[in-house]
Amino acid sequence: MRYERPQTITDATALLAGAAGNAHVLAGGTDLLVRMQNDDFDAGLVVDIKAIGGMCEIVESDNAFTIGAAVPCAALSEHAALVAAWPGIVEAANLIGSTQIQSRCTVAGNLCNASPAADSVPAMVAAGAQARIVGPDGTRMVAVEDIPQGPGKTSLEKGELIEAIVLTKPGPRSGDAYLRFIPRTEMDIAVVGVGVWLALDESGLVQEARVALGAVGPKVVLAQDAAAAIVGTPLDDAALDALAAACSAACNPIDDKRGTVTFRKQVAGVLARRAARIAHERAGVRQ
Amino acid sequence: MSSIAVSTTINGDDVEYLCQADETLLDVLRNRLGLMGAKEGCGTGDCGACSTIMDGRVVCSCLVLGAEAEGRSIETIEGMANGNELHPLQSKFIEHAALQCGICTPGFLMAAKALLDVKPDPTEKDIRFWLAGNLCRCTGYDKIVRAVQDAAQEMKGARA
Ligand code: FES
Ligand code: FES
């Protein structure tokens, strides 16, 4: 294994693009270093991105938050304006691992690790988060849902890395929420995770919504039918029933020791209802 | 494989060492610097026995590369006592018999110190959630939680 700590993103992409064999980006290392313990795993080139300017910072502008790719999840909950704007994303990010893991793990890493059960990913997808990707050919913005392609696989090309996750500031009467099911009270892998974002019109009806499901398929699911089921409604019981049914239908899960197909489908509906209620409540108090 | 030269700060002292690219901070502390307080329980971030504080945040040193310590500030259990004077957390762990075999103890102490650094007056729930990444096979956790609560009280009294 070779370790490099470039000072600029241009150097980082050049290193990644020029790697002959395996190449990995090191941000918090909470997945990569665990894999490195396995003797069969050859990390190849490891590019530590933490010396690159801005990577460890959350920048707030008039209309967005830019979360550097190496910002630890613990820092999200310490950023009062971010917590106020996107409580669902912060709560999801803070569900990952122990205090020690929180000190290092990142949302960009959670996304690039491409586990179907990643907690922060459905929350980011529901929020319409974008990833700023830098590569040898320049910079591109990509919707978070277009990055995971299946377990451990992303749409990033050779030489590319995520520089930051960009969240636009939420509009009035909008709110987000993320809930997951685990069999314990903490520190476990989601059996199902659901992120909901919604915005209300002036009369209090749901005007827009995004619903994302985790751990119910090989990658995060943006459940468009589920969102459509609540748009135009006051989020009454009938709308919540339709939301739950659409979420269950959008699942394509596997049976494993953590949950059966039937269970996961059912729970996706239940969690979607609850998360939608929380998002709705948050939207109701945001002017 | 060529070695990487690292300059860092450990328990307030400037330290320089050479390490391999794939060597963890835990291995550097134990095998190169003779700081044997941090323990390897799992090597995969699950047990917290290797907990150290890096730039104010508690981390698993088994999930940090030695090379990553460049320019950072590391606190280990060896720096906790002030000479012969134990830190209140250390005294309270002894007083409450919050350790048996002691393998987990340096990790618990570092994690508890990081908690009290940011939250001097934690509730029992705060303590239990904060320490959930530290495993102990001996004590049943209760005495550890009491010791942390008691140390927080004492430290609060000392500041008043
Ligand atoms: S040895 Fe590092 S967490 Fe167990
Ligand atoms: S005292 Fe033995 S593991 Fe905690």
GROMACS .gro file of C-alpha atoms in nm, chain A residues 62-254:
model
  193
   62ASP     CA    1  -2.692   3.255   0.121
   63ASN     CA    2  -2.858   2.961  -0.045
   64ALA     CA    3  -2.668   2.643   0.045
   65PHE     CA    4  -2.461   2.439   0.285
   66THR     CA    5  -2.148   2.282   0.139
   67ILE     CA    6  -2.025   1.992   0.349
   68GLY     CA    7  -1.663   1.906   0.269
   69ALA     CA    8  -1.608   1.537   0.194
   70ALA     CA    9  -1.395   1.483   0.506
   71VAL     CA   10  -1.621   1.657   0.761
   72PRO     CA   11  -1.690   1.405   1.038
   73CYS     CA   12  -2.057   1.332   1.109
   74ALA     CA   13  -2.014   1.459   1.467
   75ALA     CA   14  -1.947   1.806   1.325
   76LEU     CA   15  -2.286   1.815   1.153
   77SER     CA   16  -2.473   1.819   1.483
   78GLU     CA   17  -2.244   2.096   1.609
   79HIS     CA   18  -2.351   2.325   1.321
   80ALA     CA   19  -2.664   2.496   1.453
   81ALA     CA   20  -2.780   2.640   1.120
   82LEU     CA   21  -2.744   2.304   0.945
   83VAL     CA   22  -2.936   2.127   1.223
   84ALA     CA   23  -3.214   2.385   1.195
   85ALA     CA   24  -3.228   2.353   0.815
   86TRP     CA   25  -3.189   1.977   0.766
   87PRO     CA   26  -3.261   1.800   1.095
   88GLY     CA   27  -3.342   1.472   0.917
   89ILE     CA   28  -3.003   1.456   0.748
   90VAL     CA   29  -2.817   1.539   1.069
   91GLU     CA   30  -3.013   1.280   1.266
   92ALA     CA   31  -2.945   1.016   1.000
   93ALA     CA   32  -2.573   1.096   0.991
   94ASN     CA   33  -2.553   1.081   1.370
   95LEU     CA   34  -2.705   0.730   1.374
   96ILE     CA   35  -2.389   0.587   1.218
   97GLY     CA   36  -2.171   0.393   1.463
   98SER     CA   37  -2.035   0.489   1.803
   99THR     CA   38  -1.902   0.819   1.936
  100GLN     CA   39  -1.557   0.715   1.813
  101ILE     CA   40  -1.690   0.640   1.465
  102GLN     CA   41  -1.883   0.969   1.459
  103SER     CA   42  -1.553   1.152   1.513
  104ARG     CA   43  -1.428   1.020   1.180
  105CYS     CA   44  -1.707   0.892   0.954
  106THR     CA   45  -1.837   1.121   0.678
  107VAL     CA   46  -2.156   1.146   0.474
  108ALA     CA   47  -1.955   1.148   0.150
  109GLY     CA   48  -1.787   0.827   0.265
  110ASN     CA   49  -2.120   0.675   0.362
  111LEU     CA   50  -2.236   0.750   0.007
  112CYS     CA   51  -1.922   0.618  -0.167
  113ASN     CA   52  -1.906   0.303   0.045
  114ALA     CA   53  -2.232   0.230  -0.137
  115SER     CA   54  -2.387   0.005   0.123
  116PRO     CA   55  -2.761  -0.027   0.053
  117ALA     CA   56  -2.817   0.023   0.427
  118ALA     CA   57  -2.623   0.352   0.458
  119ASP     CA   58  -2.824   0.570   0.695
  120SER     CA   59  -2.736   0.914   0.566
  121VAL     CA   60  -2.810   0.830   0.202
  122PRO     CA   61  -3.193   0.808   0.200
  123ALA     CA   62  -3.202   1.130   0.407
  124MET     CA   63  -2.977   1.306   0.154
  125VAL     CA   64  -3.176   1.171  -0.141
  126ALA     CA   65  -3.503   1.289   0.013
  127ALA     CA   66  -3.346   1.631   0.063
  128GLY     CA   67  -3.238   1.650  -0.302
  129ALA     CA   68  -2.871   1.668  -0.204
  130GLN     CA   69  -2.608   1.694  -0.476
  131ALA     CA   70  -2.252   1.570  -0.476
  132ARG     CA   71  -1.981   1.793  -0.622
  133ILE     CA   72  -1.751   1.555  -0.804
  134VAL     CA   73  -1.407   1.656  -0.921
  135GLY     CA   74  -1.209   1.457  -1.174
  136PRO     CA   75  -0.937   1.499  -1.432
  137ASP     CA   76  -1.190   1.654  -1.672
  138GLY     CA   77  -1.330   1.907  -1.427
  139THR     CA   78  -1.618   1.938  -1.186
  140ARG     CA   79  -1.972   1.805  -1.215
  141MET     CA   80  -2.275   1.812  -0.988
  142VAL     CA   81  -2.459   1.481  -0.952
  143ALA     CA   82  -2.777   1.400  -0.762
  144VAL     CA   83  -2.691   1.179  -0.464
  145GLU     CA   84  -2.929   0.904  -0.582
  146ASP     CA   85  -2.726   0.866  -0.902
  147ILE     CA   86  -2.405   0.774  -0.720
  148PRO     CA   87  -2.462   0.426  -0.568
  149GLN     CA   88  -2.499   0.162  -0.838
  150GLY     CA   89  -2.524  -0.146  -0.617
  151PRO     CA   90  -2.346  -0.284  -0.310
  152GLY     CA   91  -1.995  -0.133  -0.307
  153LYS     CA   92  -2.032   0.020  -0.655
  154THR     CA   93  -2.059   0.387  -0.749
  155SER     CA   94  -2.093   0.584  -1.071
  156LEU     CA   95  -1.766   0.768  -1.008
  157GLU     CA   96  -1.516   0.734  -1.291
  158LYS     CA   97  -1.148   0.661  -1.244
  159GLY     CA   98  -0.974   0.969  -1.111
  160GLU     CA   99  -1.291   1.120  -0.969
  161LEU     CA  100  -1.372   1.193  -0.607
  162ILE     CA  101  -1.646   1.371  -0.417
  163GLU     CA  102  -1.530   1.713  -0.301
  164ALA     CA  103  -1.844   1.808  -0.113
  165ILE     CA  104  -2.210   1.740  -0.055
  166VAL     CA  105  -2.424   2.041  -0.136
  167LEU     CA  106  -2.760   2.102   0.030
  168THR     CA  107  -2.968   2.396  -0.084
  169LYS     CA  108  -3.131   2.589   0.197
  170PRO     CA  109  -3.486   2.469   0.251
  171GLY     CA  110  -3.776   2.691   0.153
  172PRO     CA  111  -4.060   2.798   0.383
  173ARG     CA  112  -4.312   2.540   0.506
  174SER     CA  113  -4.078   2.247   0.435
  175GLY     CA  114  -3.925   1.980   0.653
  176ASP     CA  115  -3.731   1.653   0.642
  177ALA     CA  116  -3.704   1.342   0.856
  178TYR     CA  117  -3.527   1.006   0.857
  179LEU     CA  118  -3.620   0.694   1.052
  180ARG     CA  119  -3.472   0.347   1.046
  181PHE     CA  120  -3.556   0.014   1.200
  182ILE     CA  121  -3.290  -0.177   1.391
  183PRO     CA  122  -3.345  -0.461   1.639
  184ARG     CA  123  -3.138  -0.288   1.908
  185THR     CA  124  -3.162   0.063   2.054
  186GLU     CA  125  -2.844   0.186   1.889
  187MET     CA  126  -2.535   0.107   1.686
  188ASP     CA  127  -2.675  -0.134   1.434
  189ILE     CA  128  -2.724  -0.159   1.060
  190ALA     CA  129  -3.058  -0.045   0.921
  191VAL     CA  130  -3.301  -0.325   0.832
  192VAL     CA  131  -3.507  -0.054   0.661
  193GLY     CA  132  -3.446   0.321   0.647
  194VAL     CA  133  -3.683   0.590   0.518
  195GLY     CA  134  -3.613   0.956   0.440
  196VAL     CA  135  -3.896   1.201   0.367
  197TRP     CA  136  -3.887   1.564   0.263
  198LEU     CA  137  -4.200   1.764   0.196
  199ALA     CA  138  -4.310   2.123   0.141
  200LEU     CA  139  -4.657   2.262   0.206
  201ASP     CA  140  -4.844   2.526   0.009
  202GLU     CA  141  -4.997   2.826   0.180
  203SER     CA  142  -5.320   2.641   0.249
  204GLY     CA  143  -5.131   2.358   0.421
  205LEU     CA  144  -5.154   2.094   0.148
  206VAL     CA  145  -4.845   1.900   0.050
  207GLN     CA  146  -4.708   2.077  -0.254
  208GLU     CA  147  -4.393   1.877  -0.318
  209ALA     CA  148  -4.241   1.566  -0.164
  210ARG     CA  149  -3.948   1.329  -0.199
  211VAL     CA  150  -3.938   0.985  -0.037
  212ALA     CA  151  -3.628   0.763  -0.032
  213LEU     CA  152  -3.590   0.407   0.096
  214GLY     CA  153  -3.274   0.237   0.220
  215ALA     CA  154  -3.185  -0.130   0.277
  216VAL     CA  155  -3.475  -0.254   0.064
  217GLY     CA  156  -3.285  -0.308  -0.259
  218PRO     CA  157  -2.931  -0.313  -0.399
  219LYS     CA  158  -2.921   0.066  -0.382
  220VAL     CA  159  -3.123   0.353  -0.240
  221VAL     CA  160  -3.473   0.384  -0.393
  222LEU     CA  161  -3.624   0.721  -0.480
  223ALA     CA  162  -3.990   0.626  -0.442
  224GLN     CA  163  -4.166   0.860  -0.681
  225ASP     CA  164  -4.505   0.692  -0.651
  226ALA     CA  165  -4.485   0.730  -0.275
  227ALA     CA  166  -4.417   1.101  -0.307
  228ALA     CA  167  -4.698   1.139  -0.558
  229ALA     CA  168  -4.934   0.967  -0.314
  230ILE     CA  169  -4.912   1.256  -0.068
  231VAL     CA  170  -4.882   1.556  -0.301
  232GLY     CA  171  -5.204   1.762  -0.300
  233THR     CA  172  -5.323   1.606   0.026
  234PRO     CA  173  -5.341   1.742   0.381
  235LEU     CA  174  -5.139   1.433   0.482
  236ASP     CA  175  -5.450   1.278   0.633
  237ASP     CA  176  -5.493   0.908   0.710
  238ALA     CA  177  -5.594   0.824   0.354
  239ALA     CA  178  -5.279   0.990   0.220
  240LEU     CA  179  -5.061   0.814   0.475
  241ASP     CA  180  -5.219   0.479   0.382
  242ALA     CA  181  -5.144   0.546   0.015
  243LEU     CA  182  -4.788   0.652   0.104
  244ALA     CA  183  -4.729   0.335   0.304
  245ALA     CA  184  -4.868   0.112   0.028
  246ALA     CA  185  -4.654   0.284  -0.236
  247CYS     CA  186  -4.342   0.247  -0.021
  248SER     CA  187  -4.404  -0.123   0.036
  249ALA     CA  188  -4.456  -0.166  -0.338
  250ALA     CA  189  -4.132   0.017  -0.419
  251CYS     CA  190  -3.922  -0.222  -0.210
  252ASN     CA  191  -3.717  -0.494  -0.370
  253PRO     CA  192  -3.550  -0.640  -0.062
  254ILE     CA  193  -3.367  -0.961   0.017
   0.00000   0.00000   0.00000
